[in-house]
Amino acid sequence: MNRIVCRDADAVAEAAADRIVAAVRADPGLSLCLPTGRTPLAVYRRLIADCRAGKVSFAQAAIFILDEYVGLGAGDPGGFATYIAEALLDHVDADRGRCFAPDGKAGDMAAEAARYEGLIAAYGGIDLMVLGVGRNGHIGFNEPGSPRGSRTRVIALAPDTLVANAADWPAGRTPPDRAITIGLGTIMDARRILVIAHGATKAEPLGALFRGGLVEDWPVAVLRDHPDVTVLCDPVAVGEA
Ligand code: GLP
């Protein structure tokens, strides 16, 4: 595992954007899986600027996102398909026919999970998996207790995740308590993994990753068994500040 401690949060975002741009330039038709949340927003701003400057094109890339709330789908406020559209896809030259999100409004969620896994397989698997980390060590929405070999499925969100994510919701609205997420096994099948995390709330989960915490308690720790993981973090997130 390659751990890179960047100067600060901005430097984490810059390093992540540079690596994503380099990967897309090296293989324009690659399959990319992207996270939601606050951490990636600065990365996406940089990718937009790089695309507008002609430094990178996403036109041939296949772009997936990790998860979606159950009950929400494309265009729904608060949903992750809407998040990635507003934060990135609406502002770059991505081919929307090659951009995918789980449909939290599907009538049969087991079938939807299988559909999403099938899409990932149809595009040759994920070449570059970009992950944030939840405060409780979740990746995607794989909460503590998620099986190592898990695939895309519906999960119940942990109470502390509900609290953390409610902060990003419009006042008076609360996020759904279930989500559909790609699984730890799906994540581990990616050929390369890039983790972005900064701030004091990520020190504990990153500590579990670097020092070998139990995957049962800290799902992010599963990444210790992946052959190509780079972690971009700031000094606070590794307790060095
Ligand atoms: C959510 C998302 C994760 C994300 C995590 C951390 O739970 N499902 O994919 O990594 O939040 O988000 P943030 O970057 O805002 O700390």
PDB file of C-alpha atoms and ligand atoms in Angstrom:
ATOM      1  CA  MET A   1       0.000   0.000   0.000  1.00  0.00           C
ATOM      2  CA  ASN A   2       1.278   3.432  -1.004  1.00  0.00           C
ATOM      3  CA  ARG A   3       0.543   6.048   1.655  1.00  0.00           C
ATOM      4  CA  ILE A   4       1.106   9.660   0.575  1.00  0.00           C
ATOM      5  CA  VAL A   5       0.694  12.353   3.231  1.00  0.00           C
ATOM      6  CA  CYS A   6      -0.079  15.596   1.415  1.00  0.00           C
ATOM      7  CA  ARG A   7       0.389  19.089   2.836  1.00  0.00           C
ATOM      8  CA  ASP A   8      -3.346  19.727   3.331  1.00  0.00           C
ATOM      9  CA  ALA A   9      -6.820  18.955   1.971  1.00  0.00           C
ATOM     10  CA  ASP A  10      -6.233  20.981  -1.185  1.00  0.00           C
ATOM     11  CA  ALA A  11      -3.044  19.061  -1.876  1.00  0.00           C
ATOM     12  CA  VAL A  12      -4.960  15.783  -1.439  1.00  0.00           C
ATOM     13  CA  ALA A  13      -7.500  16.940  -4.017  1.00  0.00           C
ATOM     14  CA  GLU A  14      -4.786  18.080  -6.415  1.00  0.00           C
ATOM     15  CA  ALA A  15      -2.869  14.814  -6.124  1.00  0.00           C
ATOM     16  CA  ALA A  16      -6.050  12.799  -6.637  1.00  0.00           C
ATOM     17  CA  ALA A  17      -7.120  14.812  -9.684  1.00  0.00           C
ATOM     18  CA  ASP A  18      -3.637  14.490 -11.173  1.00  0.00           C
ATOM     19  CA  ARG A  19      -3.739  10.703 -10.788  1.00  0.00           C
ATOM     20  CA  ILE A  20      -7.223  10.416 -12.285  1.00  0.00           C
ATOM     21  CA  VAL A  21      -6.246  12.637 -15.231  1.00  0.00           C
ATOM     22  CA  ALA A  22      -3.091  10.594 -15.798  1.00  0.00           C
ATOM     23  CA  ALA A  23      -5.093   7.353 -15.752  1.00  0.00           C
ATOM     24  CA  VAL A  24      -7.690   8.677 -18.226  1.00  0.00           C
ATOM     25  CA  ARG A  25      -5.003  10.074 -20.541  1.00  0.00           C
ATOM     26  CA  ALA A  26      -3.198   6.717 -20.463  1.00  0.00           C
ATOM     27  CA  ASP A  27      -6.400   4.786 -21.177  1.00  0.00           C
ATOM     28  CA  PRO A  28      -9.226   7.057 -22.409  1.00  0.00           C
ATOM     29  CA  GLY A  29     -11.714   4.193 -22.449  1.00  0.00           C
ATOM     30  CA  LEU A  30     -11.050   3.107 -18.881  1.00  0.00           C
ATOM     31  CA  SER A  31     -13.747   2.227 -16.355  1.00  0.00           C
ATOM     32  CA  LEU A  32     -13.795   4.615 -13.429  1.00  0.00           C
ATOM     33  CA  CYS A  33     -15.791   4.269 -10.197  1.00  0.00           C
ATOM     34  CA  LEU A  34     -16.223   7.462  -8.193  1.00  0.00           C
ATOM     35  CA  PRO A  35     -17.296   8.304  -4.635  1.00  0.00           C
ATOM     36  CA  THR A  36     -19.754  10.843  -3.309  1.00  0.00           C
ATOM     37  CA  GLY A  37     -19.577  12.942  -0.138  1.00  0.00           C
ATOM     38  CA  ARG A  38     -17.648  16.110   0.626  1.00  0.00           C
ATOM     39  CA  THR A  39     -14.072  14.924   0.178  1.00  0.00           C
ATOM     40  CA  PRO A  40     -14.260  14.341  -3.597  1.00  0.00           C
ATOM     41  CA  LEU A  41     -15.875  17.729  -4.392  1.00  0.00           C
ATOM     42  CA  ALA A  42     -12.504  19.528  -4.607  1.00  0.00           C
ATOM     43  CA  VAL A  43     -11.203  16.706  -6.811  1.00  0.00           C
ATOM     44  CA  TYR A  44     -14.144  17.076  -9.187  1.00  0.00           C
ATOM     45  CA  ARG A  45     -13.640  20.849  -9.386  1.00  0.00           C
ATOM     46  CA  ARG A  46     -10.091  20.186 -10.557  1.00  0.00           C
ATOM     47  CA  LEU A  47     -11.211  17.554 -13.072  1.00  0.00           C
ATOM     48  CA  ILE A  48     -13.694  20.040 -14.516  1.00  0.00           C
ATOM     49  CA  ALA A  49     -10.966  22.672 -14.840  1.00  0.00           C
ATOM     50  CA  ASP A  50      -8.591  20.150 -16.437  1.00  0.00           C
ATOM     51  CA  CYS A  51     -11.281  19.041 -18.900  1.00  0.00           C
ATOM     52  CA  ARG A  52     -12.140  22.625 -19.825  1.00  0.00           C
ATOM     53  CA  ALA A  53      -8.421  23.340 -20.309  1.00  0.00           C
ATOM     54  CA  GLY A  54      -8.227  20.434 -22.740  1.00  0.00           C
ATOM     55  CA  LYS A  55      -5.911  18.441 -20.477  1.00  0.00           C
ATOM     56  CA  VAL A  56      -8.249  15.415 -20.303  1.00  0.00           C
ATOM     57  CA  SER A  57     -11.329  14.021 -22.042  1.00  0.00           C
ATOM     58  CA  PHE A  58     -13.846  11.731 -20.366  1.00  0.00           C
ATOM     59  CA  ALA A  59     -15.715  11.121 -23.645  1.00  0.00           C
ATOM     60  CA  GLN A  60     -14.674   7.466 -23.924  1.00  0.00           C
ATOM     61  CA  ALA A  61     -14.566   6.625 -20.236  1.00  0.00           C
ATOM     62  CA  ALA A  62     -17.165   4.468 -18.483  1.00  0.00           C
ATOM     63  CA  ILE A  63     -18.057   6.135 -15.203  1.00  0.00           C
ATOM     64  CA  PHE A  64     -19.773   4.404 -12.287  1.00  0.00           C
ATOM     65  CA  ILE A  65     -20.620   5.593  -8.797  1.00  0.00           C
ATOM     66  CA  LEU A  66     -20.351   3.504  -5.663  1.00  0.00           C
ATOM     67  CA  ASP A  67     -23.802   3.792  -4.179  1.00  0.00           C
ATOM     68  CA  GLU A  68     -27.267   5.346  -4.070  1.00  0.00           C
ATOM     69  CA  TYR A  69     -29.951   5.758  -1.452  1.00  0.00           C
ATOM     70  CA  VAL A  70     -32.887   3.335  -1.674  1.00  0.00           C
ATOM     71  CA  GLY A  71     -35.924   5.297  -2.859  1.00  0.00           C
ATOM     72  CA  LEU A  72     -33.897   7.815  -4.865  1.00  0.00           C
ATOM     73  CA  GLY A  73     -32.856   7.743  -8.492  1.00  0.00           C
ATOM     74  CA  ALA A  74     -31.651   9.966 -11.319  1.00  0.00           C
ATOM     75  CA  GLY A  75     -32.630  13.600 -10.818  1.00  0.00           C
ATOM     76  CA  ASP A  76     -33.815  13.199  -7.233  1.00  0.00           C
ATOM     77  CA  PRO A  77     -32.498  15.909  -4.899  1.00  0.00           C
ATOM     78  CA  GLY A  78     -30.213  14.351  -2.292  1.00  0.00           C
ATOM     79  CA  GLY A  79     -29.556  11.310  -4.438  1.00  0.00           C
ATOM     80  CA  PHE A  80     -26.044  10.356  -5.468  1.00  0.00           C
ATOM     81  CA  ALA A  81     -26.865  10.170  -9.190  1.00  0.00           C
ATOM     82  CA  THR A  82     -27.871  13.829  -8.888  1.00  0.00           C
ATOM     83  CA  TYR A  83     -24.757  14.547  -6.811  1.00  0.00           C
ATOM     84  CA  ILE A  84     -22.329  13.199  -9.426  1.00  0.00           C
ATOM     85  CA  ALA A  85     -24.202  14.932 -12.257  1.00  0.00           C
ATOM     86  CA  GLU A  86     -24.057  18.293 -10.492  1.00  0.00           C
ATOM     87  CA  ALA A  87     -20.530  17.857  -9.109  1.00  0.00           C
ATOM     88  CA  LEU A  88     -18.915  16.494 -12.266  1.00  0.00           C
ATOM     89  CA  LEU A  89     -20.801  14.960 -15.200  1.00  0.00           C
ATOM     90  CA  ASP A  90     -22.779  18.078 -16.172  1.00  0.00           C
ATOM     91  CA  HIS A  91     -19.494  19.974 -16.526  1.00  0.00           C
ATOM     92  CA  VAL A  92     -17.216  17.589 -18.438  1.00  0.00           C
ATOM     93  CA  ASP A  93     -17.423  15.813 -21.803  1.00  0.00           C
ATOM     94  CA  ALA A  94     -18.481  12.463 -20.363  1.00  0.00           C
ATOM     95  CA  ASP A  95     -20.730  10.345 -22.599  1.00  0.00           C
ATOM     96  CA  ARG A  96     -23.837  10.009 -20.426  1.00  0.00           C
ATOM     97  CA  GLY A  97     -24.602   6.723 -22.182  1.00  0.00           C
ATOM     98  CA  ARG A  98     -21.474   5.402 -20.463  1.00  0.00           C
ATOM     99  CA  CYS A  99     -22.247   6.880 -17.028  1.00  0.00           C
ATOM    100  CA  PHE A 100     -24.038   4.632 -14.545  1.00  0.00           C
ATOM    101  CA  ALA A 101     -25.534   4.714 -11.059  1.00  0.00           C
ATOM    102  CA  PRO A 102     -27.523   2.169  -9.097  1.00  0.00           C
ATOM    103  CA  ASP A 103     -31.236   2.954  -9.349  1.00  0.00           C
ATOM    104  CA  GLY A 104     -32.547   3.324  -5.824  1.00  0.00           C
ATOM    105  CA  LYS A 105     -36.094   3.438  -7.216  1.00  0.00           C
ATOM    106  CA  ALA A 106     -35.978   0.057  -8.942  1.00  0.00           C
ATOM    107  CA  GLY A 107     -38.953  -2.142  -8.134  1.00  0.00           C
ATOM    108  CA  ASP A 108     -36.773  -5.209  -7.557  1.00  0.00           C
ATOM    109  CA  MET A 109     -33.611  -4.189  -5.716  1.00  0.00           C
ATOM    110  CA  ALA A 110     -32.018  -7.626  -5.960  1.00  0.00           C
ATOM    111  CA  ALA A 111     -32.462  -7.486  -9.736  1.00  0.00           C
ATOM    112  CA  GLU A 112     -31.094  -3.935  -9.762  1.00  0.00           C
ATOM    113  CA  ALA A 113     -28.039  -5.061  -7.806  1.00  0.00           C
ATOM    114  CA  ALA A 114     -27.464  -7.839 -10.329  1.00  0.00           C
ATOM    115  CA  ARG A 115     -27.979  -5.387 -13.200  1.00  0.00           C
ATOM    116  CA  TYR A 116     -25.335  -3.056 -11.783  1.00  0.00           C
ATOM    117  CA  GLU A 117     -22.822  -5.849 -11.258  1.00  0.00           C
ATOM    118  CA  GLY A 118     -23.549  -6.946 -14.834  1.00  0.00           C
ATOM    119  CA  LEU A 119     -22.874  -3.445 -16.142  1.00  0.00           C
ATOM    120  CA  ILE A 120     -19.528  -3.311 -14.350  1.00  0.00           C
ATOM    121  CA  ALA A 121     -18.625  -6.708 -15.801  1.00  0.00           C
ATOM    122  CA  ALA A 122     -19.816  -5.689 -19.279  1.00  0.00           C
ATOM    123  CA  TYR A 123     -17.334  -2.787 -19.205  1.00  0.00           C
ATOM    124  CA  GLY A 124     -14.493  -5.088 -18.210  1.00  0.00           C
ATOM    125  CA  GLY A 125     -14.527  -4.391 -14.479  1.00  0.00           C
ATOM    126  CA  ILE A 126     -13.260  -1.228 -12.796  1.00  0.00           C
ATOM    127  CA  ASP A 127      -9.811   0.014 -13.828  1.00  0.00           C
ATOM    128  CA  LEU A 128      -9.600   2.816 -11.263  1.00  0.00           C
ATOM    129  CA  MET A 129     -11.710   2.777  -8.079  1.00  0.00           C
ATOM    130  CA  VAL A 130     -11.668   6.089  -6.205  1.00  0.00           C
ATOM    131  CA  LEU A 131     -12.857   5.823  -2.609  1.00  0.00           C
ATOM    132  CA  GLY A 132     -13.610   8.150   0.244  1.00  0.00           C
ATOM    133  CA  VAL A 133     -13.829   6.761   3.760  1.00  0.00           C
ATOM    134  CA  GLY A 134     -16.711   7.087   6.154  1.00  0.00           C
ATOM    135  CA  ARG A 135     -16.005   8.037   9.765  1.00  0.00           C
ATOM    136  CA  ASN A 136     -16.868   4.484  10.821  1.00  0.00           C
ATOM    137  CA  GLY A 137     -14.560   3.048   8.172  1.00  0.00           C
ATOM    138  CA  HIS A 138     -17.199   2.353   5.553  1.00  0.00           C
ATOM    139  CA  ILE A 139     -16.238   2.421   1.869  1.00  0.00           C
ATOM    140  CA  GLY A 140     -19.088   3.035  -0.494  1.00  0.00           C
ATOM    141  CA  PHE A 141     -21.875   2.175   1.902  1.00  0.00           C
ATOM    142  CA  ASN A 142     -20.276  -1.042   3.110  1.00  0.00           C
ATOM    143  CA  GLU A 143     -20.888  -0.576   6.793  1.00  0.00           C
ATOM    144  CA  PRO A 144     -19.061  -2.445   9.577  1.00  0.00           C
ATOM    145  CA  GLY A 145     -19.993  -6.119   9.393  1.00  0.00           C
ATOM    146  CA  SER A 146     -20.028  -6.150   5.580  1.00  0.00           C
ATOM    147  CA  PRO A 147     -18.673  -9.482   4.289  1.00  0.00           C
ATOM    148  CA  ARG A 148     -15.293  -9.334   2.481  1.00  0.00           C
ATOM    149  CA  GLY A 149     -16.697 -10.955  -0.645  1.00  0.00           C
ATOM    150  CA  SER A 150     -19.892  -8.912  -0.742  1.00  0.00           C
ATOM    151  CA  ARG A 151     -21.313  -7.736  -4.073  1.00  0.00           C
ATOM    152  CA  THR A 152     -23.712  -4.959  -4.954  1.00  0.00           C
ATOM    153  CA  ARG A 153     -26.670  -5.122  -2.545  1.00  0.00           C
ATOM    154  CA  VAL A 154     -29.027  -3.174  -0.350  1.00  0.00           C
ATOM    155  CA  ILE A 155     -27.743  -2.382   3.124  1.00  0.00           C
ATOM    156  CA  ALA A 156     -29.093  -0.665   6.226  1.00  0.00           C
ATOM    157  CA  LEU A 157     -27.113   2.452   7.059  1.00  0.00           C
ATOM    158  CA  ALA A 158     -25.416   2.545  10.440  1.00  0.00           C
ATOM    159  CA  PRO A 159     -26.765   5.111  12.918  1.00  0.00           C
ATOM    160  CA  ASP A 160     -23.565   7.169  12.865  1.00  0.00           C
ATOM    161  CA  THR A 161     -23.660   7.188   9.065  1.00  0.00           C
ATOM    162  CA  LEU A 162     -27.213   8.519   9.159  1.00  0.00           C
ATOM    163  CA  VAL A 163     -26.093  11.314  11.469  1.00  0.00           C
ATOM    164  CA  ALA A 164     -23.014  12.134   9.364  1.00  0.00           C
ATOM    165  CA  ASN A 165     -24.934  12.145   6.080  1.00  0.00           C
ATOM    166  CA  ALA A 166     -27.930  14.042   7.417  1.00  0.00           C
ATOM    167  CA  ALA A 167     -25.619  17.071   7.633  1.00  0.00           C
ATOM    168  CA  ASP A 168     -25.519  17.138   3.827  1.00  0.00           C
ATOM    169  CA  TRP A 169     -29.289  17.128   3.446  1.00  0.00           C
ATOM    170  CA  PRO A 170     -31.623  20.122   3.120  1.00  0.00           C
ATOM    171  CA  ALA A 171     -32.933  21.308   6.479  1.00  0.00           C
ATOM    172  CA  GLY A 172     -35.973  19.399   7.572  1.00  0.00           C
ATOM    173  CA  ARG A 173     -35.267  16.446   5.296  1.00  0.00           C
ATOM    174  CA  THR A 174     -33.633  13.248   6.462  1.00  0.00           C
ATOM    175  CA  PRO A 175     -31.773  10.790   4.209  1.00  0.00           C
ATOM    176  CA  PRO A 176     -33.165   7.307   3.637  1.00  0.00           C
ATOM    177  CA  ASP A 177     -31.921   4.683   6.086  1.00  0.00           C
ATOM    178  CA  ARG A 178     -31.056   2.153   3.382  1.00  0.00           C
ATOM    179  CA  ALA A 179     -28.792   2.282   0.356  1.00  0.00           C
ATOM    180  CA  ILE A 180     -27.672   0.131  -2.540  1.00  0.00           C
ATOM    181  CA  THR A 181     -23.889  -0.121  -2.640  1.00  0.00           C
ATOM    182  CA  ILE A 182     -21.297  -1.980  -4.589  1.00  0.00           C
ATOM    183  CA  GLY A 183     -19.768  -4.576  -2.300  1.00  0.00           C
ATOM    184  CA  LEU A 184     -16.334  -5.053  -0.766  1.00  0.00           C
ATOM    185  CA  GLY A 185     -15.718  -7.865  -3.236  1.00  0.00           C
ATOM    186  CA  THR A 186     -16.667  -5.593  -6.121  1.00  0.00           C
ATOM    187  CA  ILE A 187     -14.288  -2.937  -4.783  1.00  0.00           C
ATOM    188  CA  MET A 188     -11.461  -5.432  -4.334  1.00  0.00           C
ATOM    189  CA  ASP A 189     -11.891  -6.620  -7.926  1.00  0.00           C
ATOM    190  CA  ALA A 190     -10.854  -3.167  -9.178  1.00  0.00           C
ATOM    191  CA  ARG A 191      -7.425  -3.138 -10.766  1.00  0.00           C
ATOM    192  CA  ARG A 192      -6.277   0.052  -8.998  1.00  0.00           C
ATOM    193  CA  ILE A 193      -7.650   1.788  -5.908  1.00  0.00           C
ATOM    194  CA  LEU A 194      -7.139   5.424  -4.897  1.00  0.00           C
ATOM    195  CA  VAL A 195      -8.307   6.450  -1.426  1.00  0.00           C
ATOM    196  CA  ILE A 196      -8.818  10.120  -0.519  1.00  0.00           C
ATOM    197  CA  ALA A 197      -9.280  11.204   3.079  1.00  0.00           C
ATOM    198  CA  HIS A 198      -8.456  14.208   5.192  1.00  0.00           C
ATOM    199  CA  GLY A 199      -9.377  15.675   8.548  1.00  0.00           C
ATOM    200  CA  ALA A 200      -9.504  14.425  12.097  1.00  0.00           C
ATOM    201  CA  THR A 201     -12.661  12.324  11.578  1.00  0.00           C
ATOM    202  CA  LYS A 202     -10.715  10.044   9.222  1.00  0.00           C
ATOM    203  CA  ALA A 203      -7.780   9.409  11.570  1.00  0.00           C
ATOM    204  CA  GLU A 204      -9.432   6.420  13.264  1.00  0.00           C
ATOM    205  CA  PRO A 205     -10.555   4.599  10.084  1.00  0.00           C
ATOM    206  CA  LEU A 206      -7.220   5.278   8.364  1.00  0.00           C
ATOM    207  CA  GLY A 207      -5.448   4.046  11.500  1.00  0.00           C
ATOM    208  CA  ALA A 208      -7.398   0.805  11.185  1.00  0.00           C
ATOM    209  CA  LEU A 209      -6.341   0.574   7.538  1.00  0.00           C
ATOM    210  CA  PHE A 210      -2.656   1.231   8.165  1.00  0.00           C
ATOM    211  CA  ARG A 211      -2.377  -0.796  11.360  1.00  0.00           C
ATOM    212  CA  GLY A 212      -4.486  -3.769  10.316  1.00  0.00           C
ATOM    213  CA  GLY A 213      -7.801  -3.300  12.052  1.00  0.00           C
ATOM    214  CA  LEU A 214     -10.464  -5.988  11.742  1.00  0.00           C
ATOM    215  CA  VAL A 215     -12.415  -5.720   8.490  1.00  0.00           C
ATOM    216  CA  GLU A 216     -15.498  -6.692  10.480  1.00  0.00           C
ATOM    217  CA  ASP A 217     -15.117  -3.454  12.451  1.00  0.00           C
ATOM    218  CA  TRP A 218     -13.420  -1.283   9.815  1.00  0.00           C
ATOM    219  CA  PRO A 219     -14.402  -2.242   6.251  1.00  0.00           C
ATOM    220  CA  VAL A 220     -11.706   0.064   4.798  1.00  0.00           C
ATOM    221  CA  ALA A 221      -9.130  -2.327   6.317  1.00  0.00           C
ATOM    222  CA  VAL A 222     -10.010  -4.838   3.594  1.00  0.00           C
ATOM    223  CA  LEU A 223      -7.848  -2.740   1.261  1.00  0.00           C
ATOM    224  CA  ARG A 224      -4.715  -4.063   2.975  1.00  0.00           C
ATOM    225  CA  ASP A 225      -5.158  -7.194   0.868  1.00  0.00           C
ATOM    226  CA  HIS A 226      -5.337  -5.327  -2.448  1.00  0.00           C
ATOM    227  CA  PRO A 227      -2.168  -5.253  -4.602  1.00  0.00           C
ATOM    228  CA  ASP A 228      -2.469  -1.662  -5.856  1.00  0.00           C
ATOM    229  CA  VAL A 229      -3.790   0.857  -3.326  1.00  0.00           C
ATOM    230  CA  THR A 230      -2.676   4.475  -2.980  1.00  0.00           C
ATOM    231  CA  VAL A 231      -3.933   6.479  -0.001  1.00  0.00           C
ATOM    232  CA  LEU A 232      -3.842  10.268  -0.298  1.00  0.00           C
ATOM    233  CA  CYS A 233      -4.350  11.931   3.063  1.00  0.00           C
ATOM    234  CA  ASP A 234      -3.363  14.993   5.086  1.00  0.00           C
ATOM    235  CA  PRO A 235      -1.275  15.062   8.281  1.00  0.00           C
ATOM    236  CA  VAL A 236      -4.377  15.402  10.474  1.00  0.00           C
ATOM    237  CA  ALA A 237      -5.876  12.215   9.066  1.00  0.00           C
ATOM    238  CA  VAL A 238      -2.763  10.271  10.038  1.00  0.00           C
ATOM    239  CA  GLY A 239      -2.333  11.920  13.403  1.00  0.00           C
ATOM    240  CA  GLU A 240       0.838  13.719  12.347  1.00  0.00           C
ATOM    241  CA  ALA A 241      -0.399  17.293  12.747  1.00  0.00           C
TER     242      ALA A 241
HETATM  243  C1  GLP B   1     -20.793   8.558   2.248  1.00  0.00           C
HETATM  244  C2  GLP B   1     -20.500   7.842   0.939  1.00  0.00           C
HETATM  245  C3  GLP B   1     -19.092   7.315   0.877  1.00  0.00           C
HETATM  246  C4  GLP B   1     -18.139   8.432   1.307  1.00  0.00           C
HETATM  247  C5  GLP B   1     -18.423   8.785   2.755  1.00  0.00           C
HETATM  248  C6  GLP B   1     -17.452   9.848   3.295  1.00  0.00           C
HETATM  249  O1  GLP B   1     -21.220   7.654   3.187  1.00  0.00           O
HETATM  250  N1  GLP B   1     -21.410   6.711   0.725  1.00  0.00           N
HETATM  251  O2  GLP B   1     -18.805   6.888  -0.453  1.00  0.00           O
HETATM  252  O3  GLP B   1     -16.792   8.017   1.146  1.00  0.00           O
HETATM  253  O4  GLP B   1     -19.758   9.283   2.854  1.00  0.00           O
HETATM  254  O5  GLP B   1     -17.899  11.092   2.850  1.00  0.00           O
HETATM  255  P1  GLP B   1     -17.073  12.446   3.135  1.00  0.00           P
HETATM  256  O6  GLP B   1     -16.051  12.497   2.050  1.00  0.00           O
HETATM  257  O7  GLP B   1     -18.097  13.524   3.048  1.00  0.00           O
HETATM  258  O8  GLP B   1     -16.446  12.321   4.516  1.00  0.00           O
END
